[in-house]
Each structure stands twice: as C-alpha cells, then as structure tokens.
CSV table of C-alpha atoms in Angstrom, one decimal:
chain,number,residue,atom,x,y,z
A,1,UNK,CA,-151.6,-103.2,-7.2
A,2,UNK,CA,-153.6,-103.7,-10.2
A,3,UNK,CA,-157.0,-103.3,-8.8
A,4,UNK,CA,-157.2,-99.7,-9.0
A,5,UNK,CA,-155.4,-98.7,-11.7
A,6,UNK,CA,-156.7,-96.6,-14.2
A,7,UNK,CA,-156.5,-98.1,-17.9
A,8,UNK,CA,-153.0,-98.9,-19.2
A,9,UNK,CA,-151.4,-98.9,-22.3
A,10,UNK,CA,-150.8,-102.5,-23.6
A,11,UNK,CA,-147.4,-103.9,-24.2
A,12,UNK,CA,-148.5,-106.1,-27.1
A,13,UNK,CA,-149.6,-104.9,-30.2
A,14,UNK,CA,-153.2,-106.9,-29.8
A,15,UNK,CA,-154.0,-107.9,-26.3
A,16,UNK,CA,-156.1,-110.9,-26.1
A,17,UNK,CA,-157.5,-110.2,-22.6
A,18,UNK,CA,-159.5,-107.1,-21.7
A,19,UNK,CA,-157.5,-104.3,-18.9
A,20,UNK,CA,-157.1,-104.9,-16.0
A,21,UNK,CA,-158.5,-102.4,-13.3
A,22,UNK,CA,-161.1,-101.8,-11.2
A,23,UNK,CA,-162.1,-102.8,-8.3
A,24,UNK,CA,-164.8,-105.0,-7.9
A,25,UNK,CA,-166.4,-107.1,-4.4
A,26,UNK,CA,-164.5,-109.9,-5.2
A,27,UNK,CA,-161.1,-108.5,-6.3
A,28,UNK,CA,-161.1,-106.9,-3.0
A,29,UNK,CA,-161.7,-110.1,-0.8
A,30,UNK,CA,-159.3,-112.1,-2.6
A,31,UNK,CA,-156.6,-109.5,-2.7
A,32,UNK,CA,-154.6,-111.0,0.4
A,33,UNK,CA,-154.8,-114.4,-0.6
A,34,UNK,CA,-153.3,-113.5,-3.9
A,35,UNK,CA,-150.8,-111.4,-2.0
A,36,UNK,CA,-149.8,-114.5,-0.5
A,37,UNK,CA,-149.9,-116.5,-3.5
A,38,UNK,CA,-147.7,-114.0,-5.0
A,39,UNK,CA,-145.2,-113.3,-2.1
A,40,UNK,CA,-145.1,-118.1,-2.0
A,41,UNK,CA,-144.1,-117.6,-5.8
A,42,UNK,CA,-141.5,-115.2,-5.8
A,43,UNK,CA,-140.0,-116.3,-3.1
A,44,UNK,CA,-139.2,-119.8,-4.6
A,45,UNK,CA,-138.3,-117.7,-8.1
A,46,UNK,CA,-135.5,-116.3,-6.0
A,47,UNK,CA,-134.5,-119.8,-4.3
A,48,UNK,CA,-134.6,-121.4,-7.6
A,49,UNK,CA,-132.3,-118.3,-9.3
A,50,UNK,CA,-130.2,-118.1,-6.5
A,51,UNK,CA,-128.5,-121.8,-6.8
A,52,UNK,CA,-128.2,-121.0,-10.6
A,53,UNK,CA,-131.2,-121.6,-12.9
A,54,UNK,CA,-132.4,-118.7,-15.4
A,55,UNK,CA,-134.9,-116.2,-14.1
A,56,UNK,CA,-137.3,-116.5,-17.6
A,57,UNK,CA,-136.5,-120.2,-18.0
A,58,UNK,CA,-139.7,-122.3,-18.1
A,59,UNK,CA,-138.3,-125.2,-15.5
A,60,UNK,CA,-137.7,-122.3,-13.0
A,61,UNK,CA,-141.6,-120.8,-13.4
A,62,UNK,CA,-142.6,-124.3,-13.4
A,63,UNK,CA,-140.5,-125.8,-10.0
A,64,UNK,CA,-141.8,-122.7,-8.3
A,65,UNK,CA,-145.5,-123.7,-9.1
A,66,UNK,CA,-145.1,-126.9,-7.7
A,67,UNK,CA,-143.0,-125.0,-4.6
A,68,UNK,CA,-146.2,-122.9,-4.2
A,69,UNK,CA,-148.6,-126.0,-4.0
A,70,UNK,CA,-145.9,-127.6,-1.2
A,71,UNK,CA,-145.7,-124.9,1.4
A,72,UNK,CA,-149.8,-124.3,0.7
A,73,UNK,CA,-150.6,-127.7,1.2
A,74,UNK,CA,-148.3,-128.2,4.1
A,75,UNK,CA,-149.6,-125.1,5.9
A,76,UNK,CA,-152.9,-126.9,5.4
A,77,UNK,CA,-152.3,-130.2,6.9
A,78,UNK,CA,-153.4,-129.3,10.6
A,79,UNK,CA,-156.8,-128.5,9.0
A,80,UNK,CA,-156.7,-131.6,7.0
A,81,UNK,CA,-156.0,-133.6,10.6
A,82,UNK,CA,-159.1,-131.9,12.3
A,83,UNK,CA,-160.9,-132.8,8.9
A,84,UNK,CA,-160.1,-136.5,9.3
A,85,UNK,CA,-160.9,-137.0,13.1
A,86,UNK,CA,-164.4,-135.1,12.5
A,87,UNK,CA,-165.0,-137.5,10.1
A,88,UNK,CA,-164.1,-140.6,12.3
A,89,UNK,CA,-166.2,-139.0,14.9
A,90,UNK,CA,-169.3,-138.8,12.4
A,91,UNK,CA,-168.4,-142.3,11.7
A,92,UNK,CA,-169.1,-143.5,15.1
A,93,UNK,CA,-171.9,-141.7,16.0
A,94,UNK,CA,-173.6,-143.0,13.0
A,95,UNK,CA,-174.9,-145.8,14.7
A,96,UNK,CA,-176.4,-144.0,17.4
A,97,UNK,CA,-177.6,-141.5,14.6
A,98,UNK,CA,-179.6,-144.2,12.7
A,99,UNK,CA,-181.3,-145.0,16.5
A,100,UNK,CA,-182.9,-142.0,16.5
A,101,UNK,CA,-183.9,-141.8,12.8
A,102,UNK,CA,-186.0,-145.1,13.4
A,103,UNK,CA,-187.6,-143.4,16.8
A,104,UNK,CA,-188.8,-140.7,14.6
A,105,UNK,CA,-189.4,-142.1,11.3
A,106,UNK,CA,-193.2,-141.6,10.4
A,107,UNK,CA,-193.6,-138.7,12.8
A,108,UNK,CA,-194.0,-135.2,10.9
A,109,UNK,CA,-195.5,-133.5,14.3
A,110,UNK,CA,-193.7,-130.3,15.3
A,111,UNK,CA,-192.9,-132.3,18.7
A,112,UNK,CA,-191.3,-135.0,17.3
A,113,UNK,CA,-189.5,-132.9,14.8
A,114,UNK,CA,-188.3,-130.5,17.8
A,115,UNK,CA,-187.1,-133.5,20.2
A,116,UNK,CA,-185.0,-135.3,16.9
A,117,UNK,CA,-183.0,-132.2,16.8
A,118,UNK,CA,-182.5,-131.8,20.5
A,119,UNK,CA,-181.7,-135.7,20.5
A,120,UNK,CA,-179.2,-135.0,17.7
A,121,UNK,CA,-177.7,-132.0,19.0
A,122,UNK,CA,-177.3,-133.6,22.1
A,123,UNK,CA,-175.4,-136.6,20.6
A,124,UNK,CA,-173.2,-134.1,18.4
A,125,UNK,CA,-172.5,-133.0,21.7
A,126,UNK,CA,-171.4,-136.2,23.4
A,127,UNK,CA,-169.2,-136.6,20.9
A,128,UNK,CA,-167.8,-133.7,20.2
A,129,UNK,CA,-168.5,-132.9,16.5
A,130,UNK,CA,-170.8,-131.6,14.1
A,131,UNK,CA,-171.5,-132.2,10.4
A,132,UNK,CA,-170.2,-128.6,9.6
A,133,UNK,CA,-166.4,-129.6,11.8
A,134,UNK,CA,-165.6,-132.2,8.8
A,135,UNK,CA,-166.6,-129.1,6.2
A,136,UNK,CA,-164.8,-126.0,7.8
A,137,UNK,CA,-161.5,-127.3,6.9
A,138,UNK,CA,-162.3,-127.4,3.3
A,139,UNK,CA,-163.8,-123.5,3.6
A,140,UNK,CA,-160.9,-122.4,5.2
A,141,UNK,CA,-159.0,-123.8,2.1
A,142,UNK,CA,-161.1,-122.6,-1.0
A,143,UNK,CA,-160.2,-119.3,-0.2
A,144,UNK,CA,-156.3,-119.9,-0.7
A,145,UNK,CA,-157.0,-122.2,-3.9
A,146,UNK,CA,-159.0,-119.7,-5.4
A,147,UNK,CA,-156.0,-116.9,-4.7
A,148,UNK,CA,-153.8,-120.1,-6.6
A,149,UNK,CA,-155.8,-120.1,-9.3
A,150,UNK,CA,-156.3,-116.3,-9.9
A,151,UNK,CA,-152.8,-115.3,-9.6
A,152,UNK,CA,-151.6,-117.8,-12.1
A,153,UNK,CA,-154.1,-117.2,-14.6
A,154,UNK,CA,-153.8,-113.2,-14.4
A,155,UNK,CA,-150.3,-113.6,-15.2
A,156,UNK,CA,-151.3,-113.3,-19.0
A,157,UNK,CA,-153.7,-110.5,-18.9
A,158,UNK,CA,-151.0,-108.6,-16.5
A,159,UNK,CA,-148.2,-109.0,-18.9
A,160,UNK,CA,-149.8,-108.1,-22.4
A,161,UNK,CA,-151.2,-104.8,-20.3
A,162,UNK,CA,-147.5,-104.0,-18.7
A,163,UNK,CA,-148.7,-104.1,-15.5
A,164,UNK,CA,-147.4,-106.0,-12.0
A,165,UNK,CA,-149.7,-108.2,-9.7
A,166,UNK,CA,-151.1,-107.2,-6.2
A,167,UNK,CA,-147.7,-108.1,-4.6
A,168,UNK,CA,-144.2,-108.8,-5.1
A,169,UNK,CA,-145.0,-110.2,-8.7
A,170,UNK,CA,-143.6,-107.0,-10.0
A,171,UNK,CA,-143.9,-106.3,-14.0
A,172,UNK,CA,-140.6,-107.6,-14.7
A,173,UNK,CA,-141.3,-111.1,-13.3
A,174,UNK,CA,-144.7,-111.0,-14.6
A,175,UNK,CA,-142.8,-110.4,-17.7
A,176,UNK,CA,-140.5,-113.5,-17.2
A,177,UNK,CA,-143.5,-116.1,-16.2
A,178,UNK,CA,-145.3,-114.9,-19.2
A,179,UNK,CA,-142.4,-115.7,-21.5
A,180,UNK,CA,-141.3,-118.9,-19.7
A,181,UNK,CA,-142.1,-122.1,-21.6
A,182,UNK,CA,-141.6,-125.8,-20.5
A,183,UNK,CA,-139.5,-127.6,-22.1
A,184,UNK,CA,-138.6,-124.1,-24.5
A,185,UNK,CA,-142.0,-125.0,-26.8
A,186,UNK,CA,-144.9,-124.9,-24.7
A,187,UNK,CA,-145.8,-121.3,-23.3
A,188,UNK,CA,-147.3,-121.6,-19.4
A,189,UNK,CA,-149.9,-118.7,-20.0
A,190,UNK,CA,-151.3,-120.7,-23.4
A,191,UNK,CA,-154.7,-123.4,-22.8
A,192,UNK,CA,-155.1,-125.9,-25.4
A,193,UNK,CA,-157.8,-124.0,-27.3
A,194,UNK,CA,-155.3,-121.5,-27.8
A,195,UNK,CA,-152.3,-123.8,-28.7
A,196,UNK,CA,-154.8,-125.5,-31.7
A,197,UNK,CA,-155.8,-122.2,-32.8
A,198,UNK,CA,-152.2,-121.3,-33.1
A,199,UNK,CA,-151.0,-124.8,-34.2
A,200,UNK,CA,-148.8,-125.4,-31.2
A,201,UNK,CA,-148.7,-129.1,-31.4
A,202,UNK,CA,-146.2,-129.6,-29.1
A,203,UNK,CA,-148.6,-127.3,-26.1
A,204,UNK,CA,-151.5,-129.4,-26.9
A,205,UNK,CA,-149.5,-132.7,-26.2
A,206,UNK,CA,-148.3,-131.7,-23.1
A,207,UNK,CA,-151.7,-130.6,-21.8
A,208,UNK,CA,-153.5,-133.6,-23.3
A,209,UNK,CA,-150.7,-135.7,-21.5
A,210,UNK,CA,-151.2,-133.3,-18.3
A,211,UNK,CA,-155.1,-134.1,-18.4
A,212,UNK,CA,-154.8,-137.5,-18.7
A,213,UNK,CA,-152.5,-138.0,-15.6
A,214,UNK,CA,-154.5,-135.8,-13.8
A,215,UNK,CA,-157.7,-137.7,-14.0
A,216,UNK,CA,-156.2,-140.7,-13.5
A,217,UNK,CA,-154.8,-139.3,-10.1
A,218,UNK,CA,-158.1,-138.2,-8.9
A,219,UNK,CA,-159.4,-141.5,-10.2
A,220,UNK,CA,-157.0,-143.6,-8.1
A,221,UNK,CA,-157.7,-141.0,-5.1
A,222,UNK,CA,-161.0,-141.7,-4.8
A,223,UNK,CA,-160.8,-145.5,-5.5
A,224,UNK,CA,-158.6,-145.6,-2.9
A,225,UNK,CA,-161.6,-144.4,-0.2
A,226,UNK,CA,-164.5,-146.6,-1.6
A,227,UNK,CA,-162.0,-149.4,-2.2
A,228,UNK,CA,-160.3,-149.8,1.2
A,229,UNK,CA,-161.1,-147.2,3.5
A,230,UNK,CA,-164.7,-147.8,3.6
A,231,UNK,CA,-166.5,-149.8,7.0
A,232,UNK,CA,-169.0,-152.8,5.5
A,233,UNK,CA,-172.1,-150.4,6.9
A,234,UNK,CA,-171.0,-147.6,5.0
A,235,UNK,CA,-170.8,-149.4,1.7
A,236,UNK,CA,-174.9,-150.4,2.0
A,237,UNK,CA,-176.1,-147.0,2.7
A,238,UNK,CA,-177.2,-144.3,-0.2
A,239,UNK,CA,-174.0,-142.0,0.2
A,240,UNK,CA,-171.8,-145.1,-1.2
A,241,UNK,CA,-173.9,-145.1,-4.0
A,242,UNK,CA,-173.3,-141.3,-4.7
A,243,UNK,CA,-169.2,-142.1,-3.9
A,244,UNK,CA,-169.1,-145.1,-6.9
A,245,UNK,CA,-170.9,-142.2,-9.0
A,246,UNK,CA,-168.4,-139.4,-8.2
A,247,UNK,CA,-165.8,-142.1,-8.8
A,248,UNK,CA,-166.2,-141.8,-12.3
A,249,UNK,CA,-168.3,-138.1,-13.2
A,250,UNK,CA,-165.4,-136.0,-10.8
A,251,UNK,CA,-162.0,-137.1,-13.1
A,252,UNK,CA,-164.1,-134.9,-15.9
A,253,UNK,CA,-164.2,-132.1,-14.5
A,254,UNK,CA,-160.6,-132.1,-15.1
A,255,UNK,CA,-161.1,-132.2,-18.8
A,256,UNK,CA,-162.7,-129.1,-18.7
A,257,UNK,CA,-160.0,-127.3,-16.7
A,258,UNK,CA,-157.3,-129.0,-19.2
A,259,UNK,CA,-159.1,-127.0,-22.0
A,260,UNK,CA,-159.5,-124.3,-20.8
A,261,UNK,CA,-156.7,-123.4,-18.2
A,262,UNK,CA,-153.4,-122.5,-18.8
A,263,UNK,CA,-150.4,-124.5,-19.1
A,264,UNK,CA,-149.4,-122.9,-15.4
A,265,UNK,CA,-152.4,-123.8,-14.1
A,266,UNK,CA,-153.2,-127.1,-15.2
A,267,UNK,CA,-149.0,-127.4,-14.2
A,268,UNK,CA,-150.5,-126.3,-10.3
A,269,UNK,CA,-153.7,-128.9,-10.3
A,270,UNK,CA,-151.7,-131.9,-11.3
A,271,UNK,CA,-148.8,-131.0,-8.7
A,272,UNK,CA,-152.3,-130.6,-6.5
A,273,UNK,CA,-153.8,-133.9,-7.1
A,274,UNK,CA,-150.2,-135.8,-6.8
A,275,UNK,CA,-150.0,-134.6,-3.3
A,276,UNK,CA,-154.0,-135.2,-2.6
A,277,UNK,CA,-153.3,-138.9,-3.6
A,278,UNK,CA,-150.0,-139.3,-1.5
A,279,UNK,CA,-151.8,-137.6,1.2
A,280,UNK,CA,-154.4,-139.9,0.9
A,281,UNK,CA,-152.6,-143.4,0.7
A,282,UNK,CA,-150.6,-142.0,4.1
A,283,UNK,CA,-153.9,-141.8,6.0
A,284,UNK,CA,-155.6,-144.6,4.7
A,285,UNK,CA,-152.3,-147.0,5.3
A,286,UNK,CA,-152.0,-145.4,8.4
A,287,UNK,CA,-155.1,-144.0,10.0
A,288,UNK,CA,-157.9,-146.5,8.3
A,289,UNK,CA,-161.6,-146.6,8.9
A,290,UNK,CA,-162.3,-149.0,11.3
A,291,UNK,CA,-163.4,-152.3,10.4
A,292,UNK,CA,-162.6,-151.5,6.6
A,293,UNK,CA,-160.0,-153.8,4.8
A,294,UNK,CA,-157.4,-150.9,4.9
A,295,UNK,CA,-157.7,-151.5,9.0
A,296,UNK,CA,-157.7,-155.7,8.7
A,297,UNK,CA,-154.6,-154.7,6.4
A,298,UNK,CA,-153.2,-152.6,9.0
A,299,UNK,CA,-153.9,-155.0,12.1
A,300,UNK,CA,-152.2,-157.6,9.7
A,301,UNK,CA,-149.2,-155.6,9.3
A,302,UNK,CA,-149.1,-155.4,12.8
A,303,UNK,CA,-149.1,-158.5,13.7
A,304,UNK,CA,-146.2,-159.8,11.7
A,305,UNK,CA,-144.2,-157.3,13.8
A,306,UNK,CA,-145.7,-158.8,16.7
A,307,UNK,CA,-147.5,-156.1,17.8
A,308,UNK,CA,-151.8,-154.6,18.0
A,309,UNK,CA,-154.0,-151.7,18.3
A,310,UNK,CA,-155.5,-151.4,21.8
A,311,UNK,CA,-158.8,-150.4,22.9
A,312,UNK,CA,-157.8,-146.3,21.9
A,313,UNK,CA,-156.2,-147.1,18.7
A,314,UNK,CA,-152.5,-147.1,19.8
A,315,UNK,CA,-149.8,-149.5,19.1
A,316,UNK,CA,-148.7,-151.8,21.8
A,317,UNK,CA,-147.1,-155.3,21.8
A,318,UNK,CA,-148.9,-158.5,21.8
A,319,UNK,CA,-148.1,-159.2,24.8
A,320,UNK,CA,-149.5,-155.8,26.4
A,321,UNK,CA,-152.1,-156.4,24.3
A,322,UNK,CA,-153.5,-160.0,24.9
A,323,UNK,CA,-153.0,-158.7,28.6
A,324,UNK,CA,-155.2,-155.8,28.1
A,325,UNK,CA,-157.8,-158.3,26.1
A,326,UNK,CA,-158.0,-160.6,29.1
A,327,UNK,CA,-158.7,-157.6,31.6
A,328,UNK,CA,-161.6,-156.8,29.5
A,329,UNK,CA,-162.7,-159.8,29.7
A,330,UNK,CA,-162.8,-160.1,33.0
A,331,UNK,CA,-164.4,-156.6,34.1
A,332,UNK,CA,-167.2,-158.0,31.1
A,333,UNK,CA,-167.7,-160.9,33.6
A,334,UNK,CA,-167.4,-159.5,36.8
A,335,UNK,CA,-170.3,-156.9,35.2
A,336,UNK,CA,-172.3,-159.6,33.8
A,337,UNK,CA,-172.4,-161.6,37.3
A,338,UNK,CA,-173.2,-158.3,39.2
A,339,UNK,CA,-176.2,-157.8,37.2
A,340,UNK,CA,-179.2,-159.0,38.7
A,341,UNK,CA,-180.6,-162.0,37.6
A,342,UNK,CA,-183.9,-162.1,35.0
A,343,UNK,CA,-186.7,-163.9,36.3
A,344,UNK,CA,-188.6,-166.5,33.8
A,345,UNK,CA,-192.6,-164.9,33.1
A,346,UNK,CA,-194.8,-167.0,35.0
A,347,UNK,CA,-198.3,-168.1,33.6
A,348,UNK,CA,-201.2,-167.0,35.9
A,349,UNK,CA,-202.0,-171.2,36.1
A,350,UNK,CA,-198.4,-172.0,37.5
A,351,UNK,CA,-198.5,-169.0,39.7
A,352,UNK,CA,-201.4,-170.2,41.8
A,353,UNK,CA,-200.5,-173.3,41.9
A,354,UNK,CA,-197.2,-172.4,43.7
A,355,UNK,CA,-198.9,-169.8,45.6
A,356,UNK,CA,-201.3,-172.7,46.8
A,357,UNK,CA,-198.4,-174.8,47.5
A,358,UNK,CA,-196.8,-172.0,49.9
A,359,UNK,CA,-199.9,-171.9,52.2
A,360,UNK,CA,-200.4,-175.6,52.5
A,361,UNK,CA,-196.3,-175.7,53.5
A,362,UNK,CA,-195.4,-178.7,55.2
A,363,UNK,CA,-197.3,-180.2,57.6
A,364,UNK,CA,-196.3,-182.8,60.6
C-alpha cells in the first residue's frame, strides 16, 4: 500500500512524477475504491492471460480496461434505474409544481415563503420523490469513477518509483501495464503532450482519433435526450435552453482530458461513453418520456404488432386495450352524470319576476 510508504528509490534513471507516499485526507477516503478498481483489473489481467494472451501485451492491459468499465457500469445499473424513475416522477409532478409557483409568484412574505415549501414538500411526498432522489445515484457513482481514474493514472508514477498500488496491482503488474502499448507503438501511461514532446507520432494519432470519437459519442448521447426523449412542455421552459447549450460546450471537456490523460485513461472514458450512449438509446427506445416523439415512436411500434400501452404503462393487446379505453370512458360518464348539475346566474330583474310569478300561481 503506497500510501504510507516512506520515500523509495526510483526504478528509472529520471522519474517524471514526484514519490509516491504519504497519506493525505483524500488518499485515505479513496483507498477502497481504488482497492476495488485494482482487485476489477487484475482479475480480468488473469482471465485475459489465462485463455492465452501475453501478460505485458498492450491488447491484454487494454481489454481489461474496458472489462473494468463493464462489471462497474453493470454494478451500477440498479442506481441508474432509480435515477430514471426519479426523473419520470419529477416529470409529472411538474405540472402540479408550476401550480404552486403561480400561487406564490409576487409574494416574498415569510408566510407565503413558509407555506410554498410545505406545499412542495407535501407534493414531493405524494409522489414519492425528491429533487436530490434523481441526484443520489450519480453521488453514489463519482466515488467509484474517481477510484477508475486514480488507479489508472498512478500506474506511471508507481512504476518509475518501483512500487505496487493499494491492492492486488502488485509491482510486477504495475510493471507490465506501464510497459504495455496498443498496438506495440503507443504507450498507455503516455498523454499527447508527452507523445509530441517525445515525437511519438503514432501516440498522438491514436489519441487525437480517441478524442474525436469520444466527443462525438457524448455528442450523439445528449442529442439523443433533447432530440427525442424530450415532452413538448419541457422543450419551452429555461432548462432546455441550458440542455441545447450543454449539447455543444460538454463534448470539450473531452479535449481537455484527451490532452492531458493518459492513453489508459482516455482508453477507459471512451469505453465509458460507448456504454453511456448504448445505455441511453435502450431507455429512450424503450422507456421514453411521455408524450415525446421517442414515446409516439414507441406507441407506433406497437401498434404494427398489434399491440398498446395501458393506463400504467404496460404492454397489452389492442384488443385488451381498446376494452380498457371504453371502460374509461364509461366510468368518465357515469362521473360526469353523477355530478350535480350547475345552475345558470340569474339577474336580480329575472329573479323577481319569477319570484312574482310563484306567488300569483295559478288561479281558478
């Protein structure tokens, strides 16, 4: 475990990364979730050499990054579920949430103020979600990305130094990953400033071709949601504006991490983002926002097959379903002609006149 070591003795004649050692707040919190990391990457490392491919080779290094992402991202789609319906649940409350914005708007009184948040807690409650339920899932997650991240780029500074990870990445293995290269020319621990400095042209095309693919992943990922998978009210209000934005300003954040990251990293993000877009175009064929055109694609699909969504969102034939249409409209009747009749406003004139008429009655 490297985090309290004492100084060691580098392996290479000119390290380019200071020692490692120490331990500091945040090497101690994300010591298990690089333990993890570590145990997820070695483990595929010994699949991977076990049906016959080299232990140093780059290809092995590199399937066991993307064998890494897989089981994370797996273990992470129950949390990505909950995310989903907490979403859909904000979705329909929104309605009733812009109801009690417009009672409210204008009053800056501490009693107004007070009884909007009870009214909004209490519709939260009815429901069954709160703003922070879509969120949690992607806290509980950063964590484990961040352990990702770390692992893969210590492997350099671990290496020159002669010294293991936390975990099972012993200092042999660390040894291997930091000699591993893809395709036997491009070094996984090198970034692209590195691989122009040291005129690795080769490095710098992968990455620049890396880069590229990843921002056009995130690109089509997010074009997907504002695209298809967005209700006609949601595209009028301000956050739909902010989404168009992001559209375009998010894919360059990936620029910077092609740049700077290593090869094994950047290698991890794209394998991310591939899996973030699949992800993605499963729910959105599957599990659209209603009323968006991903759910009038849906409904379309449907009903070439012959079949509909009933009033919970479940499949069911047509015939089960125009059955279940006409009961609705029936119990809308039957509730219609049980509710009492209105009476039309009568003028004070007509009133008194009929009033008048009611004591005269008939008379024989």
């Amino acid at each position: 475990m490297d985090l309290f070591l004492a100084t060691p003795t580098p392996v290479v004649p000119t390290p380019t990364t200071p020692p490692p050692g120490g331990a500091d707040f945040f090497s101690t919190i994300m010591w298990p979730f690089k333990f993890l990391v570590e145990a997820i990457l070695v483990f595929w490392h010994w699949v991977l050499t076990a049906v016959g491919m080299p232990a140093a080779a780059g290809a092995t290094w590199v399937m066991s990054i993307i064998g890494l992402v897989i089981v994370v991202r797996s273990a992470l789609i129950p949390l990505f579920v909950r995310q989903i319906k907490s979403q859909r649940k904000m979705m329909e409350l929104a309605p009733e949430m812009r109801k009690i914005q417009e009672k409210y708007r204008g009053k800056r009184d501490q009693l107004s103020r007070e009884a909007m948040s009870r009214e909004t807690m209490a519709l939260y409650k009815k429901h069954g979600t709160t703003p922070v339920s879509s969120c949690l899932p992607l806290l509980v997650q950063m964590p484990i990305l961040l352990g990702m991240f770390y692992t893969l780029s210590d492997v350099k500074k671990h290496a020159e130094w002669g010294v293991g990870g936390v975990g099972l990445l012993n200092v042999d293995l660390t040894k291997q990953f930091y000699d591993a290269q893809l395709f036997d020319v491009a070094p996984l621990h090198t970034n692209m400033i590195e691989a122009i400095n040291l005129g690795q042209t080769a490095t710098v095309t992968i990455l620049v071709i890396l880069v590229v693919l990843m921002i056009g992943s995130q690109f089509i990922t997010q074009l997907q949601i504002i695209s298809k998978n967005l209700s006609p009210e949601a595209k009028t209000g301000q956050a739909y504006q902010m989404q168009k934005i992001m559209l375009y300003v998010l894919p360059l954040a990936f620029i910077f991490s092609g740049v700077f990251f290593p090869l094994g990293v950047v290698m991890y993000w794209f394998t991310s983002n591939i899996w973030t877009m699949a992800q993605q175009f499963i729910v959105i064929r599957n599990l659209p926002t209603p009323g968006s055109e991903a759910a009038k694609a849906r409904e379309e699909r449907l009903a070439r097959k012959g079949k509909a969504l009933d009033a919970k969102g479940r499949v069911i034939s047509m015939e089960k379903y125009e059955a279940e249409q006409q009961r609705l409209l029936e119990e809308a009747e039957r509730a219609r002609a049980a509710q009492p009749k209105r009476q039309q406003p009568m003028g004070k004139q007509r009133a008194k006149k009929q009033s008048q008429g009611q004591k005269d009655g008939p008379q024989g």
